[in-house]
Amino acid sequence: MISFLKEAAGLLAFNALLWWLIPGLVLGNLHVDTLEAAFWTHDLAFGYWKHPPLLTWLIDLVFVPGPLSILSILLLSQIITISTAFFIWKTASEIGGKNASRLALVLFLTSPLASFYALQVNHNTILAPFIAATLYFGHRYLETRSLKSNAALGVAIGSGLLAKYEIIFALIPLIALALTIPRYRSAFFQIESYSALLIALLILAPH
């Protein structure tokens, strides 16, 4: 993480200026999805009628009432953006090397998700780091068969389910990789491969 922050500090600071500090001081209100999730903080629960609870929990954690309220919620958006960028950078670095990781970082930070949509702190934006983490730890497990990576994969999937159920679509490329690349196929026959799903279900269980 430290090497990532050293390499990406300038880009992340510029991104924060554009999509956190300036909008936080200028905007008079936030997207209706964000306001809805913020309203639900009055009744903290393990789930709501439209969505899983993680976004509301996180908004409640960072929310500062008063004139700094928009800045505080957009700070959450920047934490999401930085977390997503880290896992994208890490995955690209392990697969394609340093140049690929730099390119992946720039492409992500100039994408709508890290810019315009960063002002809409909703269940789609909060899902992004869990998708990136699922792909990173899933690929790492297929490469190394590390139980630590497998456990982290389970945490990423389970937490992603608490963000939005569409996290399950992040499993499709991992399954495709495991089916396509011969050295990955044996993962289907290792019982420890399925412990990630058990961890995910345990995290999801209270919801």
Tab-separated table of C-alpha atoms in Angstrom:
chain	number	residue	atom	x	y	z
A	1	MET	CA	0.000	0.000	0.000
A	2	ILE	CA	2.857	2.391	0.814
A	3	SER	CA	4.482	1.903	-2.593
A	4	PHE	CA	1.101	2.494	-4.238
A	5	LEU	CA	0.578	5.757	-2.350
A	6	LYS	CA	4.089	6.942	-3.227
A	7	GLU	CA	3.579	6.186	-6.910
A	8	ALA	CA	0.022	7.488	-7.154
A	9	ALA	CA	0.137	10.395	-4.680
A	10	GLY	CA	0.074	13.141	-7.312
A	11	LEU	CA	-2.778	11.603	-9.309
A	12	LEU	CA	-4.810	10.857	-6.202
A	13	ALA	CA	-4.334	14.386	-4.846
A	14	PHE	CA	-5.426	15.922	-8.160
A	15	ASN	CA	-8.412	13.590	-8.308
A	16	ALA	CA	-9.388	14.541	-4.741
A	17	LEU	CA	-9.154	18.247	-5.586
A	18	LEU	CA	-11.476	17.824	-8.574
A	19	TRP	CA	-13.985	15.390	-7.097
A	20	TRP	CA	-13.871	16.002	-3.341
A	21	LEU	CA	-12.689	19.435	-2.221
A	22	ILE	CA	-14.102	21.642	-4.993
A	23	PRO	CA	-17.517	19.884	-5.230
A	24	GLY	CA	-17.714	19.627	-1.445
A	25	LEU	CA	-17.380	23.387	-1.126
A	26	VAL	CA	-19.527	24.290	-4.136
A	27	LEU	CA	-22.381	21.783	-4.274
A	28	GLY	CA	-25.535	22.655	-2.393
A	29	ASN	CA	-26.785	19.075	-2.254
A	30	LEU	CA	-25.958	15.495	-3.230
A	31	HIS	CA	-27.525	12.862	-5.456
A	32	VAL	CA	-30.923	11.537	-4.336
A	33	ASP	CA	-29.508	8.006	-3.848
A	34	THR	CA	-26.925	9.402	-1.425
A	35	LEU	CA	-29.536	11.397	0.472
A	36	GLU	CA	-31.765	8.323	0.724
A	37	ALA	CA	-28.948	6.200	2.174
A	38	ALA	CA	-28.042	9.028	4.567
A	39	PHE	CA	-31.676	9.220	5.723
A	40	TRP	CA	-31.613	5.512	6.558
A	41	THR	CA	-28.862	6.172	9.135
A	42	HIS	CA	-31.674	7.212	11.478
A	43	ASP	CA	-32.632	3.534	11.622
A	44	LEU	CA	-29.454	1.450	11.447
A	45	ALA	CA	-30.303	-2.109	10.471
A	46	PHE	CA	-28.931	-5.213	8.739
A	47	GLY	CA	-30.858	-4.367	5.581
A	48	TYR	CA	-33.303	-1.988	3.984
A	49	TRP	CA	-36.222	-2.466	1.634
A	50	LYS	CA	-34.228	-1.520	-1.494
A	51	HIS	CA	-30.596	-2.390	-0.773
A	52	PRO	CA	-28.145	-4.144	1.549
A	53	PRO	CA	-26.902	-2.025	4.464
A	54	LEU	CA	-23.180	-1.331	3.947
A	55	LEU	CA	-23.517	2.071	2.269
A	56	THR	CA	-25.743	3.369	5.055
A	57	TRP	CA	-23.358	2.043	7.702
A	58	LEU	CA	-20.391	3.796	6.092
A	59	ILE	CA	-22.239	7.077	5.628
A	60	ASP	CA	-23.204	6.974	9.300
A	61	LEU	CA	-19.540	6.370	10.174
A	62	VAL	CA	-18.179	9.409	8.295
A	63	PHE	CA	-21.115	11.835	8.422
A	64	VAL	CA	-20.421	15.195	10.041
A	65	PRO	CA	-23.587	17.317	10.522
A	66	GLY	CA	-23.561	20.964	9.528
A	67	PRO	CA	-21.701	22.847	6.795
A	68	LEU	CA	-19.147	20.043	6.365
A	69	SER	CA	-21.739	17.323	5.740
A	70	ILE	CA	-21.228	17.165	1.961
A	71	LEU	CA	-17.440	17.163	2.364
A	72	SER	CA	-17.672	14.290	4.836
A	73	ILE	CA	-19.762	12.113	2.506
A	74	LEU	CA	-17.589	12.928	-0.518
A	75	LEU	CA	-14.579	11.940	1.598
A	76	LEU	CA	-16.133	8.478	1.771
A	77	SER	CA	-16.312	8.564	-2.025
A	78	GLN	CA	-12.586	9.317	-2.213
A	79	ILE	CA	-11.778	6.444	0.147
A	80	ILE	CA	-13.789	4.181	-2.157
A	81	THR	CA	-11.941	5.536	-5.206
A	82	ILE	CA	-8.505	5.081	-3.623
A	83	SER	CA	-9.339	1.541	-2.463
A	84	THR	CA	-10.561	0.585	-5.938
A	85	ALA	CA	-7.502	2.161	-7.562
A	86	PHE	CA	-5.212	0.196	-5.240
A	87	PHE	CA	-6.634	-3.207	-6.165
A	88	ILE	CA	-6.668	-2.333	-9.881
A	89	TRP	CA	-3.050	-1.169	-9.646
A	90	LYS	CA	-2.054	-4.279	-7.700
A	91	THR	CA	-3.751	-6.685	-10.121
A	92	ALA	CA	-2.274	-5.011	-13.195
A	93	SER	CA	1.151	-4.965	-11.554
A	94	GLU	CA	1.132	-8.696	-10.863
A	95	ILE	CA	-0.190	-9.607	-14.311
A	96	GLY	CA	1.517	-7.069	-16.571
A	97	GLY	CA	4.250	-5.348	-14.568
A	98	LYS	CA	4.914	-1.745	-13.579
A	99	ASN	CA	3.991	-0.084	-16.883
A	100	ALA	CA	0.679	-1.948	-16.990
A	101	SER	CA	-0.118	-0.929	-13.406
A	102	ARG	CA	0.560	2.743	-14.174
A	103	LEU	CA	-1.624	2.621	-17.282
A	104	ALA	CA	-4.419	0.850	-15.382
A	105	LEU	CA	-4.244	3.480	-12.638
A	106	VAL	CA	-4.497	6.392	-15.089
A	107	LEU	CA	-7.336	4.749	-17.016
A	108	PHE	CA	-9.318	4.148	-13.837
A	109	LEU	CA	-8.802	7.640	-12.404
A	110	THR	CA	-9.958	9.189	-15.680
A	111	SER	CA	-13.007	6.910	-15.909
A	112	PRO	CA	-16.527	8.153	-15.081
A	113	LEU	CA	-16.592	5.946	-11.965
A	114	ALA	CA	-13.666	7.809	-10.388
A	115	SER	CA	-14.795	11.237	-11.558
A	116	PHE	CA	-18.402	12.276	-12.310
A	117	TYR	CA	-19.975	9.258	-10.621
A	118	ALA	CA	-17.799	9.817	-7.542
A	119	LEU	CA	-20.281	12.588	-6.713
A	120	GLN	CA	-23.055	9.992	-6.561
A	121	VAL	CA	-22.164	8.027	-3.445
A	122	ASN	CA	-24.536	5.130	-3.987
A	123	HIS	CA	-24.602	1.350	-3.992
A	124	ASN	CA	-22.968	1.152	-7.416
A	125	THR	CA	-19.967	3.274	-6.461
A	126	ILE	CA	-19.451	1.480	-3.162
A	127	LEU	CA	-19.469	-1.865	-4.966
A	128	ALA	CA	-16.385	-0.951	-7.032
A	129	PRO	CA	-13.623	-1.697	-4.476
A	130	PHE	CA	-15.173	-5.072	-3.660
A	131	ILE	CA	-15.276	-6.034	-7.339
A	132	ALA	CA	-11.633	-4.989	-7.702
A	133	ALA	CA	-10.662	-6.861	-4.522
A	134	THR	CA	-12.587	-9.980	-5.581
A	135	LEU	CA	-10.762	-10.082	-8.915
A	136	TYR	CA	-7.391	-9.446	-7.261
A	137	PHE	CA	-7.664	-12.046	-4.507
A	138	GLY	CA	-9.398	-14.528	-6.808
A	139	HIS	CA	-6.597	-14.293	-9.372
A	140	ARG	CA	-3.995	-14.469	-6.605
A	141	TYR	CA	-5.592	-17.604	-5.190
A	142	LEU	CA	-5.639	-19.279	-8.610
A	143	GLU	CA	-1.961	-18.447	-9.010
A	144	THR	CA	-0.685	-19.333	-5.532
A	145	ARG	CA	-3.426	-21.455	-3.872
A	146	SER	CA	-2.729	-19.405	-0.761
A	147	LEU	CA	-5.273	-19.905	2.017
A	148	LYS	CA	-4.735	-16.282	3.022
A	149	SER	CA	-5.764	-15.123	-0.463
A	150	ASN	CA	-8.725	-17.481	-0.373
A	151	ALA	CA	-9.898	-16.063	2.966
A	152	ALA	CA	-9.459	-12.507	1.668
A	153	LEU	CA	-11.508	-13.494	-1.392
A	154	GLY	CA	-14.313	-14.643	0.899
A	155	VAL	CA	-14.219	-11.374	2.844
A	156	ALA	CA	-14.302	-9.371	-0.412
A	157	ILE	CA	-17.288	-11.326	-1.742
A	158	GLY	CA	-19.184	-11.228	1.558
A	159	SER	CA	-18.586	-7.512	2.072
A	160	GLY	CA	-19.515	-6.914	-1.560
A	161	LEU	CA	-22.821	-8.684	-0.996
A	162	LEU	CA	-23.517	-6.247	1.831
A	163	ALA	CA	-22.846	-3.436	-0.655
A	164	LYS	CA	-24.863	-4.746	-3.613
A	165	TYR	CA	-25.779	-8.252	-4.723
A	166	GLU	CA	-24.261	-7.711	-8.194
A	167	ILE	CA	-20.866	-8.591	-6.692
A	168	ILE	CA	-21.626	-12.140	-7.863
A	169	PHE	CA	-20.897	-11.012	-11.428
A	170	ALA	CA	-17.260	-10.513	-10.395
A	171	LEU	CA	-17.045	-14.292	-10.009
A	172	ILE	CA	-17.776	-14.868	-13.713
A	173	PRO	CA	-14.318	-13.840	-15.020
A	174	LEU	CA	-12.644	-15.848	-12.260
A	175	ILE	CA	-14.613	-18.959	-13.199
A	176	ALA	CA	-13.839	-18.307	-16.866
A	177	LEU	CA	-10.125	-18.053	-16.064
A	178	ALA	CA	-10.218	-21.271	-14.059
A	179	LEU	CA	-11.932	-23.086	-16.929
A	180	THR	CA	-9.721	-21.646	-19.673
A	181	ILE	CA	-6.226	-21.847	-18.168
A	182	PRO	CA	-5.163	-25.468	-17.556
A	183	ARG	CA	-3.071	-24.803	-14.445
A	184	TYR	CA	-6.043	-23.147	-12.754
A	185	ARG	CA	-8.524	-25.999	-13.318
A	186	SER	CA	-7.365	-28.063	-10.363
A	187	ALA	CA	-8.808	-25.347	-8.082
A	188	PHE	CA	-12.258	-26.821	-8.752
A	189	PHE	CA	-11.133	-30.103	-7.137
A	190	GLN	CA	-9.586	-28.567	-4.002
A	191	ILE	CA	-12.075	-28.397	-1.162
A	192	GLU	CA	-10.362	-25.342	0.343
A	193	SER	CA	-11.334	-23.383	-2.772
A	194	TYR	CA	-14.917	-23.357	-1.530
A	195	SER	CA	-14.057	-21.951	1.891
A	196	ALA	CA	-14.229	-18.458	0.352
A	197	LEU	CA	-17.929	-18.995	-0.321
A	198	LEU	CA	-18.452	-20.181	3.261
A	199	ILE	CA	-16.749	-17.036	4.603
A	200	ALA	CA	-18.873	-14.890	2.288
A	201	LEU	CA	-22.086	-16.539	3.462
A	202	LEU	CA	-21.120	-16.107	7.122
A	203	ILE	CA	-20.568	-12.371	6.549
A	204	LEU	CA	-23.897	-12.137	4.741
A	205	ALA	CA	-25.829	-14.206	7.291
A	206	PRO	CA	-26.989	-11.379	9.622
A	207	HIS	CA	-28.394	-9.506	6.604
